[in-house]
Amino acid sequence: MLRALAVDDERPSLEELLYLLSTDPRIGSVEGAGDATEALRRINRALESGPHGPEAIDVVFLDINMPGLDGLDLARLLTGFAKPPLVVFVTAHEGFAVQAFDLKAVDYVLKPVRKERLAEAVRRAAERLGSAPRIPVHEPDPDHIPVELGGVTRFVTVDDITHVEAHGDYARLHTDRGSHLVRIPLSTLEERWRYRGFVRIHRRHLVALRHIGELRLDAGTVSVLVGGVELQVSRRHTRELRDLLMRRP
């Protein structure tokens, strides 16, 4: 059973988060804090109590945009502790996901919070702590990938993706209509989509061969034009890419 702390300066949002967490059977107890300073005081008591003490906290569900000390500031402070609680960011802003990953966040949940999405974050926290039950994993849909936009899950067709950019444990999927950040490492997508014509051209980029418009050579450097964007090809991937393009129908 997880011991949780929810942090949000907006009272209605905090009360909703507390309610949703309290209904999850994996949450043993949950407290609220109205700002990051109050949360830090509570976390300090938890750390002094020890991981098995009466004041212990396992996971913090943390808003980002707060006056004074914000959620990212608090998460940075926690990285300085020997055994800090896990952090799940709960925010209305998509643009901080990369910073959240850099701070070792367990998950990044967008507002408005859906019960099913929050339950997934709780599951990930429980797994990280080694207390989650083993649940069969269903095979992913090979033709579509789920993305979250404004609290709504949509499905992007894999064939529409022109290239993928690595952001640590996240990846940004680029299409002609925009981009979407998903919590999947680039190496996982490279393995999963190899048979669909995706190829690694750089440690940070995976491209769809069907969307490559041009291969450019300039003063010993190689690049490709994909969906109107020019991407550099690293030396270690140049030969493989040229061979694949030569064999492409």
Tab-separated table of C-alpha atoms in Angstrom:
chain	number	residue	atom	x	y	z
A	1	MET	CA	0.000	0.000	0.000
A	2	LEU	CA	1.485	3.306	-1.107
A	3	ARG	CA	1.644	6.348	1.137
A	4	ALA	CA	1.064	9.404	-1.047
A	5	LEU	CA	1.327	13.183	-0.855
A	6	ALA	CA	-0.599	15.340	-3.355
A	7	VAL	CA	0.651	18.881	-3.971
A	8	ASP	CA	-1.334	21.579	-5.792
A	9	ASP	CA	-1.906	25.263	-5.034
A	10	GLU	CA	-5.396	25.229	-6.602
A	11	ARG	CA	-7.778	23.884	-3.977
A	12	PRO	CA	-10.347	22.318	-6.369
A	13	SER	CA	-7.589	20.496	-8.262
A	14	LEU	CA	-6.022	19.289	-5.016
A	15	GLU	CA	-9.334	18.011	-3.665
A	16	GLU	CA	-10.063	16.164	-6.913
A	17	LEU	CA	-6.611	14.581	-6.912
A	18	LEU	CA	-6.971	13.549	-3.272
A	19	TYR	CA	-10.339	11.966	-4.021
A	20	LEU	CA	-9.093	10.052	-7.063
A	21	LEU	CA	-6.055	8.756	-5.186
A	22	SER	CA	-8.149	7.723	-2.197
A	23	THR	CA	-10.297	5.501	-4.437
A	24	ASP	CA	-7.287	3.561	-5.746
A	25	PRO	CA	-6.889	0.305	-3.777
A	26	ARG	CA	-3.090	0.542	-4.025
A	27	ILE	CA	-3.050	3.826	-2.076
A	28	GLY	CA	-2.985	3.159	1.655
A	29	SER	CA	-2.975	6.806	2.752
A	30	VAL	CA	-2.902	10.191	1.020
A	31	GLU	CA	-2.315	13.715	2.335
A	32	GLY	CA	-2.508	17.103	0.641
A	33	ALA	CA	-0.269	20.172	0.557
A	34	GLY	CA	-1.215	23.559	-0.874
A	35	ASP	CA	2.250	24.575	-2.076
A	36	ALA	CA	5.759	23.214	-2.563
A	37	THR	CA	7.106	24.773	0.645
A	38	GLU	CA	4.486	23.014	2.754
A	39	ALA	CA	5.181	19.805	0.843
A	40	LEU	CA	8.927	20.094	1.481
A	41	ARG	CA	8.333	20.423	5.232
A	42	ARG	CA	6.128	17.329	5.145
A	43	ILE	CA	8.698	15.382	3.093
A	44	ASN	CA	11.448	16.353	5.536
A	45	ARG	CA	9.409	14.827	8.361
A	46	ALA	CA	8.959	11.702	6.250
A	47	LEU	CA	12.674	11.381	5.596
A	48	GLU	CA	13.459	11.863	9.283
A	49	SER	CA	10.907	9.151	10.102
A	50	GLY	CA	12.601	6.675	7.752
A	51	PRO	CA	11.086	4.493	5.012
A	52	HIS	CA	9.149	2.370	7.504
A	53	GLY	CA	8.294	5.099	9.986
A	54	PRO	CA	4.813	6.490	10.717
A	55	GLU	CA	5.515	9.693	8.750
A	56	ALA	CA	6.903	7.957	5.627
A	57	ILE	CA	5.836	8.984	2.107
A	58	ASP	CA	6.374	6.711	-0.891
A	59	VAL	CA	5.261	8.934	-3.770
A	60	VAL	CA	4.503	12.623	-4.343
A	61	PHE	CA	1.908	13.664	-6.942
A	62	LEU	CA	3.206	17.091	-7.817
A	63	ASP	CA	1.819	20.066	-9.733
A	64	ILE	CA	4.384	22.173	-11.631
A	65	ASN	CA	3.009	25.699	-11.968
A	66	MET	CA	2.852	27.025	-8.395
A	67	PRO	CA	3.810	30.405	-6.900
A	68	GLY	CA	7.194	30.661	-5.234
A	69	LEU	CA	8.866	27.268	-5.214
A	70	ASP	CA	7.371	25.375	-8.178
A	71	GLY	CA	7.094	21.647	-8.752
A	72	LEU	CA	10.286	21.346	-10.771
A	73	ASP	CA	12.205	23.239	-8.070
A	74	LEU	CA	10.908	20.843	-5.428
A	75	ALA	CA	11.787	17.800	-7.526
A	76	ARG	CA	15.334	19.138	-7.980
A	77	LEU	CA	15.686	19.537	-4.229
A	78	LEU	CA	14.516	15.968	-3.694
A	79	THR	CA	17.275	14.611	-5.945
A	80	GLY	CA	19.747	15.762	-3.290
A	81	PHE	CA	18.329	13.372	-0.681
A	82	ALA	CA	19.635	9.839	-0.272
A	83	LYS	CA	16.229	8.122	-0.419
A	84	PRO	CA	13.597	10.617	-1.592
A	85	PRO	CA	10.008	9.647	-2.400
A	86	LEU	CA	9.060	8.947	-5.995
A	87	VAL	CA	7.615	11.836	-8.001
A	88	VAL	CA	4.665	11.845	-10.398
A	89	PHE	CA	4.027	15.199	-12.047
A	90	VAL	CA	0.368	16.191	-12.472
A	91	THR	CA	0.147	19.316	-14.606
A	92	ALA	CA	-1.766	21.167	-17.286
A	93	HIS	CA	1.444	21.896	-19.206
A	94	GLU	CA	2.838	19.382	-21.712
A	95	GLY	CA	6.067	21.284	-22.306
A	96	PHE	CA	7.911	20.235	-19.135
A	97	ALA	CA	7.931	16.485	-19.781
A	98	VAL	CA	11.599	16.362	-20.777
A	99	GLN	CA	12.669	18.200	-17.608
A	100	ALA	CA	10.473	15.809	-15.631
A	101	PHE	CA	12.299	12.823	-17.115
A	102	ASP	CA	15.660	14.411	-16.329
A	103	LEU	CA	14.526	14.628	-12.707
A	104	LYS	CA	13.722	10.868	-12.702
A	105	ALA	CA	9.950	11.315	-12.510
A	106	VAL	CA	7.937	8.098	-12.519
A	107	ASP	CA	5.207	9.555	-14.731
A	108	TYR	CA	3.807	12.759	-16.216
A	109	VAL	CA	0.019	13.086	-16.035
A	110	LEU	CA	-1.793	15.876	-17.845
A	111	LYS	CA	-4.792	17.743	-16.469
A	112	PRO	CA	-7.723	17.375	-16.503
A	113	VAL	CA	-6.838	14.173	-14.680
A	114	ARG	CA	-8.664	11.026	-15.791
A	115	LYS	CA	-9.086	8.241	-13.256
A	116	GLU	CA	-7.708	5.607	-15.666
A	117	ARG	CA	-4.608	7.675	-16.452
A	118	LEU	CA	-3.913	8.358	-12.778
A	119	ALA	CA	-4.311	4.653	-12.046
A	120	GLU	CA	-1.572	3.958	-14.604
A	121	ALA	CA	0.732	6.398	-12.788
A	122	VAL	CA	-0.011	4.656	-9.480
A	123	ARG	CA	0.763	1.302	-11.106
A	124	ARG	CA	4.128	2.586	-12.324
A	125	ALA	CA	4.979	3.922	-8.874
A	126	ALA	CA	4.013	0.608	-7.279
A	127	GLU	CA	6.160	-1.289	-9.783
A	128	ARG	CA	9.102	1.012	-9.096
A	129	LEU	CA	8.776	0.202	-5.409
A	130	GLY	CA	8.441	-3.501	-6.163
A	131	SER	CA	4.938	-3.828	-4.768
A	132	ALA	CA	2.824	-4.148	-7.901
A	133	PRO	CA	1.112	-7.439	-8.768
A	134	ARG	CA	2.137	-9.113	-11.979
A	135	ILE	CA	-0.453	-8.311	-14.662
A	136	PRO	CA	-0.339	-9.767	-18.192
A	137	VAL	CA	0.859	-7.199	-20.711
A	138	HIS	CA	-1.148	-6.935	-23.928
A	139	GLU	CA	0.685	-6.611	-27.213
A	140	PRO	CA	0.650	-3.027	-28.554
A	141	ASP	CA	-1.443	-2.139	-31.595
A	142	PRO	CA	1.024	-2.409	-34.511
A	143	ASP	CA	-0.744	0.235	-36.632
A	144	HIS	CA	-1.450	2.934	-34.058
A	145	ILE	CA	0.237	4.444	-31.033
A	146	PRO	CA	-1.691	6.168	-28.199
A	147	VAL	CA	-0.777	9.772	-27.379
A	148	GLU	CA	-2.221	12.048	-24.725
A	149	LEU	CA	-3.380	15.527	-25.705
A	150	GLY	CA	-5.201	17.780	-23.266
A	151	GLY	CA	-6.232	14.867	-21.084
A	152	VAL	CA	-7.649	12.929	-24.047
A	153	THR	CA	-6.009	9.813	-25.472
A	154	ARG	CA	-5.781	9.825	-29.259
A	155	PHE	CA	-4.264	7.287	-31.642
A	156	VAL	CA	-1.634	8.290	-34.201
A	157	THR	CA	-1.268	6.092	-37.280
A	158	VAL	CA	2.288	4.789	-37.435
A	159	ASP	CA	2.425	5.246	-41.222
A	160	ASP	CA	1.836	8.997	-40.707
A	161	ILE	CA	4.946	9.383	-38.542
A	162	THR	CA	7.821	10.938	-40.500
A	163	HIS	CA	10.514	10.724	-37.825
A	164	VAL	CA	11.040	10.267	-34.098
A	165	GLU	CA	13.269	12.308	-31.800
A	166	ALA	CA	14.740	10.935	-28.580
A	167	HIS	CA	14.204	12.678	-25.235
A	168	GLY	CA	15.668	10.244	-22.726
A	169	ASP	CA	12.958	7.726	-21.809
A	170	TYR	CA	10.540	9.781	-23.915
A	171	ALA	CA	10.229	10.108	-27.687
A	172	ARG	CA	8.665	12.881	-29.774
A	173	LEU	CA	6.687	11.574	-32.745
A	174	HIS	CA	6.622	13.936	-35.713
A	175	THR	CA	3.867	13.938	-38.346
A	176	ASP	CA	2.845	16.435	-41.010
A	177	ARG	CA	0.192	17.752	-38.609
A	178	GLY	CA	2.336	18.207	-35.501
A	179	SER	CA	4.250	16.268	-32.867
A	180	HIS	CA	3.438	14.239	-29.758
A	181	LEU	CA	5.563	13.295	-26.754
A	182	VAL	CA	5.212	9.691	-25.566
A	183	ARG	CA	6.881	7.801	-22.739
A	184	ILE	CA	8.661	5.216	-24.881
A	185	PRO	CA	12.449	5.070	-25.382
A	186	LEU	CA	13.700	5.502	-28.942
A	187	SER	CA	15.438	2.103	-28.763
A	188	THR	CA	12.072	0.419	-28.097
A	189	LEU	CA	10.456	2.094	-31.103
A	190	GLU	CA	13.471	1.231	-33.265
A	191	GLU	CA	13.053	-2.456	-32.462
A	192	ARG	CA	9.257	-2.405	-32.721
A	193	TRP	CA	9.085	-0.497	-36.031
A	194	ARG	CA	12.085	-1.896	-37.874
A	195	TYR	CA	9.870	-4.082	-40.054
A	196	ARG	CA	7.751	-1.028	-40.889
A	197	GLY	CA	10.659	0.744	-42.571
A	198	PHE	CA	11.976	2.892	-39.727
A	199	VAL	CA	15.750	3.203	-39.489
A	200	ARG	CA	18.105	4.847	-37.005
A	201	ILE	CA	20.167	7.638	-38.611
A	202	HIS	CA	21.535	9.211	-35.446
A	203	ARG	CA	21.557	8.492	-31.717
A	204	ARG	CA	18.665	10.967	-31.441
A	205	HIS	CA	16.684	10.256	-34.598
A	206	LEU	CA	14.673	7.451	-36.123
A	207	VAL	CA	13.196	8.099	-39.589
A	208	ALA	CA	10.633	6.425	-41.834
A	209	LEU	CA	12.237	5.495	-45.156
A	210	ARG	CA	8.966	6.185	-46.994
A	211	HIS	CA	9.068	9.823	-45.870
A	212	ILE	CA	12.662	10.581	-46.900
A	213	GLY	CA	12.500	13.068	-49.765
A	214	GLU	CA	16.206	13.761	-50.322
A	215	LEU	CA	19.633	12.462	-49.338
A	216	ARG	CA	22.103	15.352	-49.226
A	217	LEU	CA	25.906	15.298	-49.279
A	218	ASP	CA	27.770	18.465	-48.280
A	219	ALA	CA	31.479	18.702	-47.444
A	220	GLY	CA	31.606	15.153	-46.130
A	221	THR	CA	28.422	15.381	-44.066
A	222	VAL	CA	25.227	13.519	-44.904
A	223	SER	CA	21.684	14.609	-44.151
A	224	VAL	CA	18.171	13.669	-45.170
A	225	LEU	CA	15.069	15.726	-45.831
A	226	VAL	CA	12.128	14.214	-43.955
A	227	GLY	CA	8.743	15.911	-43.863
A	228	GLY	CA	10.349	19.236	-44.755
A	229	VAL	CA	12.927	18.921	-41.958
A	230	GLU	CA	16.632	18.357	-42.589
A	231	LEU	CA	18.208	15.812	-40.221
A	232	GLN	CA	21.885	14.946	-39.963
A	233	VAL	CA	22.981	11.343	-40.480
A	234	SER	CA	25.828	10.154	-38.257
A	235	ARG	CA	28.827	8.457	-39.875
A	236	ARG	CA	28.109	5.087	-38.283
A	237	HIS	CA	24.624	5.006	-39.859
A	238	THR	CA	25.434	6.487	-43.270
A	239	ARG	CA	26.315	3.279	-45.131
A	240	GLU	CA	23.314	1.349	-43.829
A	241	LEU	CA	20.964	4.185	-44.777
A	242	ARG	CA	22.379	4.500	-48.310
A	243	ASP	CA	22.086	0.740	-48.839
A	244	LEU	CA	18.466	0.772	-47.673
A	245	LEU	CA	17.590	3.713	-49.905
A	246	MET	CA	19.217	2.029	-52.907
A	247	ARG	CA	17.099	-1.092	-52.332
A	248	ARG	CA	13.906	0.837	-51.696
A	249	PRO	CA	11.282	0.285	-54.435
